[in-house]
CSV table of C-alpha atoms and ligand atoms in Angstrom, one decimal:
chain,number,residue,atom,x,y,z
A,1,MET,CA,-2.8,-5.9,-15.2
A,2,GLU,CA,-6.6,-5.6,-13.9
A,3,ILE,CA,-7.6,-3.3,-11.2
A,4,SER,CA,-11.1,-3.4,-9.9
A,5,SER,CA,-13.8,0.4,-10.3
A,6,ASP,CA,-14.8,-1.2,-7.4
A,7,LEU,CA,-11.0,-0.6,-5.5
A,8,ILE,CA,-11.0,2.7,-7.0
A,9,GLU,CA,-14.3,3.9,-5.3
A,10,LYS,CA,-13.2,2.6,-2.0
A,11,LEU,CA,-10.4,4.8,-2.7
A,12,LYS,CA,-12.1,8.2,-3.4
A,13,SER,CA,-13.2,8.0,-0.1
A,14,ALA,CA,-10.4,6.9,1.7
A,15,ASN,CA,-8.7,9.7,3.7
A,16,SER,CA,-5.9,6.8,5.5
A,17,ILE,CA,-3.6,4.9,3.5
A,18,LEU,CA,-0.8,3.1,5.0
A,19,PHE,CA,1.7,1.5,2.7
A,20,PHE,CA,3.5,-1.7,4.3
A,21,THR,CA,6.0,-2.4,1.8
A,22,GLY,CA,9.7,-5.4,1.4
A,23,ALA,CA,12.2,-5.8,-0.7
A,24,GLY,CA,10.1,-6.5,-4.2
A,25,ILE,CA,9.1,-2.3,-3.7
A,26,SER,CA,13.1,-1.7,-4.9
A,27,ALA,CA,13.2,-5.0,-7.1
A,28,GLU,CA,13.1,-2.5,-10.4
A,29,SER,CA,15.9,-0.1,-8.8
A,30,GLY,CA,18.1,-2.8,-9.0
A,31,ILE,CA,18.1,-4.0,-5.8
A,32,ASP,CA,17.8,-8.2,-5.0
A,33,THR,CA,15.3,-9.8,-2.9
A,34,PHE,CA,15.6,-11.8,-0.3
A,35,ARG,CA,13.7,-14.7,-1.2
A,36,GLY,CA,11.8,-16.4,-3.8
A,37,LYS,CA,13.8,-16.1,-7.5
A,38,GLY,CA,17.2,-14.8,-7.2
A,39,GLY,CA,16.8,-14.0,-3.5
A,40,LEU,CA,19.7,-13.5,-1.5
A,41,TRP,CA,18.8,-16.1,0.9
A,42,ASN,CA,19.4,-18.8,-1.4
A,43,LYS,CA,22.8,-18.4,-2.0
A,44,MET,CA,23.6,-16.5,1.2
A,45,SER,CA,23.7,-17.0,4.8
A,46,ALA,CA,21.3,-15.3,6.7
A,47,GLN,CA,22.5,-16.9,10.1
A,48,GLU,CA,26.1,-15.8,9.0
A,49,LEU,CA,25.2,-12.2,7.7
A,50,ALA,CA,22.7,-11.1,9.3
A,51,SER,CA,22.2,-12.1,13.2
A,52,PHE,CA,23.9,-11.0,16.3
A,53,ASP,CA,25.8,-14.3,16.8
A,54,GLY,CA,27.2,-13.8,12.6
A,55,PHE,CA,28.8,-10.3,13.4
A,56,MET,CA,30.0,-11.2,16.7
A,57,LYS,CA,32.0,-14.7,15.2
A,58,ASN,CA,32.9,-12.4,11.8
A,59,PRO,CA,32.5,-8.7,12.4
A,60,ASN,CA,34.4,-8.1,9.4
A,61,LEU,CA,32.7,-10.4,7.0
A,62,VAL,CA,29.3,-8.8,8.1
A,63,TRP,CA,30.7,-5.3,7.8
A,64,GLU,CA,32.1,-5.8,4.4
A,65,TRP,CA,28.9,-7.4,3.0
A,66,TYR,CA,27.0,-4.3,4.4
A,67,GLN,CA,29.7,-1.9,2.6
A,68,TYR,CA,28.9,-3.9,-0.4
A,69,ARG,CA,24.8,-4.0,-0.4
A,70,ARG,CA,25.1,0.3,1.0
A,71,LYS,CA,27.2,0.7,-2.2
A,72,ILE,CA,25.0,-1.0,-4.4
A,73,VAL,CA,22.1,1.0,-2.9
A,74,ARG,CA,23.6,4.3,-3.4
A,75,GLU,CA,24.0,3.5,-6.9
A,76,THR,CA,20.2,2.9,-7.5
A,77,GLU,CA,17.6,5.6,-7.5
A,78,PRO,CA,13.8,4.8,-6.3
A,79,ASN,CA,11.5,3.8,-9.0
A,80,ALA,CA,8.1,4.4,-10.4
A,81,GLY,CA,6.7,2.4,-6.9
A,82,HIS,CA,8.7,4.8,-4.4
A,83,LYS,CA,7.4,8.0,-6.1
A,84,ILE,CA,3.9,7.4,-6.7
A,85,ILE,CA,3.7,6.1,-3.2
A,86,ALA,CA,5.2,9.7,-2.2
A,87,ALA,CA,2.5,11.2,-4.8
A,88,PHE,CA,-0.3,10.0,-2.8
A,89,GLU,CA,0.4,12.6,-0.6
A,90,LYS,CA,-1.2,14.7,-2.9
A,91,HIS,CA,-4.7,12.9,-2.8
A,92,PHE,CA,-4.7,11.9,0.6
A,93,ASP,CA,-4.6,13.4,4.7
A,94,GLU,CA,-2.9,10.8,5.9
A,95,VAL,CA,0.4,8.5,4.1
A,96,THR,CA,1.9,6.5,6.1
A,97,VAL,CA,4.8,3.6,4.5
A,98,VAL,CA,6.0,1.3,7.0
A,99,THR,CA,8.9,-0.3,5.5
A,100,GLN,CA,11.0,-3.3,6.5
A,101,ASN,CA,13.4,-1.8,4.0
A,102,VAL,CA,16.8,-0.7,5.3
A,103,ASP,CA,17.5,1.1,1.5
A,104,ASN,CA,16.6,4.8,2.3
A,105,LEU,CA,14.6,4.1,-1.1
A,106,HIS,CA,11.4,5.6,0.3
A,107,LYS,CA,13.2,8.7,1.4
A,108,ARG,CA,15.1,9.4,-1.3
A,109,ALA,CA,11.6,9.4,-3.5
A,110,GLY,CA,10.2,12.3,-1.0
A,111,SER,CA,7.3,10.2,1.3
A,112,SER,CA,7.4,12.3,4.2
A,113,ASN,CA,6.0,9.8,6.6
A,114,ILE,CA,8.4,6.4,7.1
A,115,LEU,CA,8.3,4.3,9.9
A,116,GLU,CA,11.2,1.7,8.9
A,117,LEU,CA,10.9,-1.6,11.0
A,118,HIS,CA,14.5,-3.2,10.2
A,119,GLY,CA,16.3,0.3,10.7
A,120,ASN,CA,18.6,2.1,7.7
A,121,ILE,CA,21.2,0.8,6.5
A,122,GLU,CA,22.5,4.7,6.3
A,123,ARG,CA,23.2,4.7,9.8
A,124,ASN,CA,25.2,2.8,12.3
A,125,PHE,CA,25.8,2.8,15.7
A,126,CYS,CA,28.8,1.6,18.2
A,127,MET,CA,27.3,-1.6,20.1
A,128,ASN,CA,29.2,-0.4,23.6
A,129,CYS,CA,28.0,3.2,23.6
A,130,LYS,CA,25.7,3.5,21.0
A,131,THR,CA,26.6,6.6,19.5
A,132,PHE,CA,25.3,6.9,16.3
A,133,TYR,CA,27.7,7.6,13.0
A,134,GLY,CA,26.4,8.7,9.3
A,135,VAL,CA,27.3,6.5,6.3
A,136,GLU,CA,29.6,8.9,4.7
A,137,LYS,CA,32.0,8.5,7.5
A,138,PHE,CA,33.2,4.8,6.9
A,139,ILE,CA,32.4,5.5,2.7
A,140,GLU,CA,35.9,3.8,2.3
A,141,THR,CA,36.5,1.5,5.4
A,142,GLU,CA,37.0,-2.2,4.8
A,143,GLU,CA,37.2,-3.8,8.3
A,144,VAL,CA,34.4,-3.1,11.2
A,145,PRO,CA,35.5,0.3,12.6
A,146,LYS,CA,35.4,0.8,16.3
A,147,CYS,CA,34.1,3.8,17.9
A,148,GLU,CA,35.9,7.1,18.2
A,149,LYS,CA,35.1,8.0,21.9
A,150,CYS,CA,35.2,4.1,23.7
A,151,ASP,CA,36.4,2.0,21.3
A,152,GLY,CA,33.6,-0.1,20.7
A,153,LEU,CA,32.9,-2.0,17.4
A,154,ILE,CA,30.7,-0.3,15.2
A,155,ARG,CA,27.8,-2.1,14.1
A,156,PRO,CA,24.7,-1.0,11.0
A,157,ASP,CA,22.0,0.0,12.3
A,158,VAL,CA,19.8,-2.4,10.9
A,159,VAL,CA,17.3,-6.0,13.1
A,160,TRP,CA,19.3,-8.8,12.4
A,161,PHE,CA,17.1,-12.1,12.7
A,162,GLY,CA,16.4,-12.7,16.4
A,163,GLU,CA,16.9,-8.8,17.8
A,164,MET,CA,13.6,-7.1,18.6
A,165,LEU,CA,12.4,-4.2,16.2
A,166,PRO,CA,12.3,-0.4,17.6
A,167,GLN,CA,9.7,-1.1,20.4
A,168,GLU,CA,8.0,2.8,19.8
A,169,ILE,CA,8.2,2.7,15.7
A,170,PHE,CA,6.3,-0.2,16.0
A,171,ALA,CA,3.9,0.8,18.4
A,172,LYS,CA,3.1,3.5,15.7
A,173,ALA,CA,3.1,1.4,13.2
A,174,GLU,CA,0.5,-0.6,14.5
A,175,ARG,CA,-1.6,2.2,15.6
A,176,LYS,CA,-1.3,3.7,11.8
A,177,ALA,CA,-2.2,0.4,10.3
A,178,ALA,CA,-5.6,-0.2,12.8
A,179,ASP,CA,-6.5,3.8,11.8
A,180,SER,CA,-6.1,3.5,8.4
A,181,ASP,CA,-9.1,2.7,5.6
A,182,ILE,CA,-6.6,1.3,2.9
A,183,CYS,CA,-3.8,-0.4,3.7
A,184,PHE,CA,-1.4,-1.8,0.7
A,185,ILE,CA,0.5,-4.9,0.6
A,186,VAL,CA,3.6,-4.5,-1.4
A,187,GLY,CA,6.4,-6.4,-2.9
A,188,THR,CA,6.7,-8.4,0.6
A,189,SER,CA,6.7,-12.4,0.8
A,190,ALA,CA,5.2,-11.5,4.5
A,191,VAL,CA,6.2,-14.1,6.1
A,192,VAL,CA,9.0,-11.8,8.6
A,193,TYR,CA,7.2,-11.5,12.0
A,194,PRO,CA,6.6,-9.2,14.3
A,195,ALA,CA,6.5,-7.1,10.9
A,196,ALA,CA,4.0,-9.3,9.1
A,197,TYR,CA,1.7,-8.8,12.0
A,198,ILE,CA,1.0,-4.9,10.4
A,199,PRO,CA,-1.1,-5.8,7.8
A,200,ILE,CA,-3.1,-7.8,10.4
A,201,SER,CA,-3.3,-5.5,12.5
A,202,ALA,CA,-5.5,-2.8,9.5
A,203,LYS,CA,-7.4,-5.6,8.9
A,204,GLU,CA,-8.6,-6.5,12.4
A,205,ALA,CA,-9.3,-2.8,12.8
A,206,GLY,CA,-11.7,-2.8,9.6
A,207,ALA,CA,-8.9,-1.7,7.1
A,208,THR,CA,-9.6,-2.9,3.4
A,209,LEU,CA,-6.2,-5.2,2.3
A,210,VAL,CA,-4.6,-5.2,-1.4
A,211,GLU,CA,-1.8,-6.9,-1.7
A,212,ILE,CA,0.2,-5.8,-4.8
A,213,ASN,CA,3.1,-8.6,-5.6
A,214,ILE,CA,4.1,-10.2,-8.7
A,215,GLU,CA,3.0,-13.7,-7.1
A,216,SER,CA,0.8,-14.9,-4.4
A,217,THR,CA,2.2,-15.1,-1.1
A,218,GLU,CA,1.5,-16.1,2.1
A,219,ILE,CA,-1.1,-13.1,3.0
A,220,THR,CA,-2.7,-13.6,-0.5
A,221,ASN,CA,-5.8,-15.4,1.2
A,222,GLN,CA,-6.1,-12.6,3.9
A,223,VAL,CA,-6.3,-9.3,1.9
A,224,ASP,CA,-9.8,-7.9,0.0
A,225,TYR,CA,-7.7,-7.3,-3.5
A,226,SER,CA,-4.7,-9.1,-4.6
A,227,ILE,CA,-3.1,-7.6,-7.8
A,228,ILE,CA,-0.1,-9.6,-9.5
A,229,GLY,CA,2.2,-7.0,-11.2
A,230,LYS,CA,5.0,-5.1,-11.0
A,231,ALA,CA,4.9,-2.4,-8.3
A,232,GLY,CA,6.4,-0.5,-10.6
A,233,GLU,CA,4.0,-0.9,-13.1
A,234,ILE,CA,0.4,-1.3,-10.4
A,235,LEU,CA,1.0,1.5,-8.6
A,236,PRO,CA,1.4,4.1,-10.9
A,237,ARG,CA,-1.7,3.1,-12.9
A,238,ILE,CA,-4.1,3.0,-10.0
A,239,PHE,CA,-2.6,6.4,-9.2
A,240,GLU,CA,-3.9,7.3,-12.6
A,241,LEU,CA,-7.4,6.0,-12.6
A,242,LEU,CA,-7.7,7.9,-9.5
A,243,SER,CA,-6.1,11.4,-10.5
A,244,THR,CA,-8.3,11.0,-13.8
A,245,TYR,CA,-11.7,11.1,-10.8
A,246,VAL,CA,-10.1,14.2,-9.0
A,247,LEU,CA,-9.2,16.3,-12.5
A,248,VAL,CA,-13.4,15.1,-13.4
A,249,LEU,CA,-14.0,16.9,-9.5
A,250,HIS,CA,-12.0,19.7,-9.3
A,251,THR,CA,-13.3,20.8,-13.2
A,252,LEU,CA,-16.9,20.0,-11.8
A,253,SER,CA,-15.8,22.1,-9.4
A,254,LEU,CA,-15.4,24.9,-11.9
A,255,PHE,CA,-19.0,25.5,-13.0
B,301,APR,N1,6.9,-5.7,-7.8
B,301,APR,C1,6.2,-6.3,-6.7
B,301,APR,N2,6.7,-7.3,-5.7
B,301,APR,C2,7.9,-8.1,-6.4
B,301,APR,C3,8.5,-7.6,-7.2
B,301,APR,C4,7.9,-6.3,-8.1
B,301,APR,N3,8.7,-5.4,-9.2
B,301,APR,N4,9.9,-8.1,-7.4
B,301,APR,C5,9.6,-8.8,-6.1
B,301,APR,N5,8.1,-8.9,-5.6
B,301,APR,C6,8.0,-9.4,-4.7
B,301,APR,C7,8.2,-11.2,-4.8
B,301,APR,O1,7.5,-11.5,-5.5
B,301,APR,C8,8.3,-11.3,-3.1
B,301,APR,O2,7.2,-12.2,-2.7
B,301,APR,O3,8.4,-9.5,-3.1
B,301,APR,C9,8.4,-10.1,-2.4
B,301,APR,C10,10.2,-9.7,-1.5
B,301,APR,O4,10.1,-11.1,-0.5
B,301,APR,P1,10.7,-11.1,0.1
B,301,APR,O5,12.6,-11.1,-0.5
B,301,APR,O6,10.8,-12.0,1.3
B,301,APR,O7,11.7,-9.4,0.9
B,301,APR,P2,10.5,-8.9,2.7
B,301,APR,O8,9.4,-9.4,2.5
B,301,APR,O9,10.4,-7.6,2.8
B,301,APR,O10,11.3,-9.5,3.7
B,301,APR,C11,11.5,-9.6,4.9
B,301,APR,O11,13.2,-10.5,5.7
B,301,APR,O12,15.5,-10.8,5.7
B,301,APR,C12,14.7,-10.3,6.0
B,301,APR,O13,15.4,-8.9,7.2
B,301,APR,C13,14.8,-8.9,5.6
B,301,APR,O14,13.1,-6.8,5.7
B,301,APR,C14,13.5,-8.2,5.2
B,301,APR,C15,12.9,-9.4,5.7
């Protein structure tokens, strides 16, 4: 794994860092990605399981699938990649995580500024009256529950195919991207829009783009640095190189 010293130099003078993350960052925690080898959408139907029409057609099936995914998420832990992203807050004035993931692992790893573009699997809401429900309430519920206020259908608070992203969150993510000095693109195939506009917004505003992925993606030819490898190995290495520099600076300032 080659990390250019030039990139470390750029990081030393950066103030604002943005991480744009996807399913690949959680792969090392044991959560399947959607595309590529072993990807969920190679074996399951996104139309059936992750669309409004799919839910209306068979709400119990979709509910069951989300309950299954929640169980997996509950049984996993944030990995080194999530933890190092949280640790970046020690070195930089501003660190924002814009994630397409719904697994809540960035929060559990300790990141403070997280913008969830596709919602969060740990929340539900009533489709009729919009009352929110935490995941705990329905932990053992096998069939889709009904709202206790209005009897409406309760669904996971995630963005399905064809649905709008939460507009305020997306607008804030675009602003943060445009304000960032360095934008890391970690573990995403970068094919799902509008989310994939985030790194493009960063680039258009002059940010340096750094991709970390086990393979090349749709965005590789637009980035300044493409680092091929696992997020849970590369991020700690970058952090280590940066921390050595900060330590030297600190030591020098003592004399
Ligand atoms: N480290 C870094 N990258 C990895 C790792 C790893 N350990 N493991 C896998 N990857 C990369 C894959 O090479 C792939 O490019 O992670 C990427 C995962 O891509 P997708 O499965 O397409 O996930 P994502 O980009 O998050 O998908 C976007 O599509 O259906 C949806 O709503 C879902 O938010 C999701 C959206």
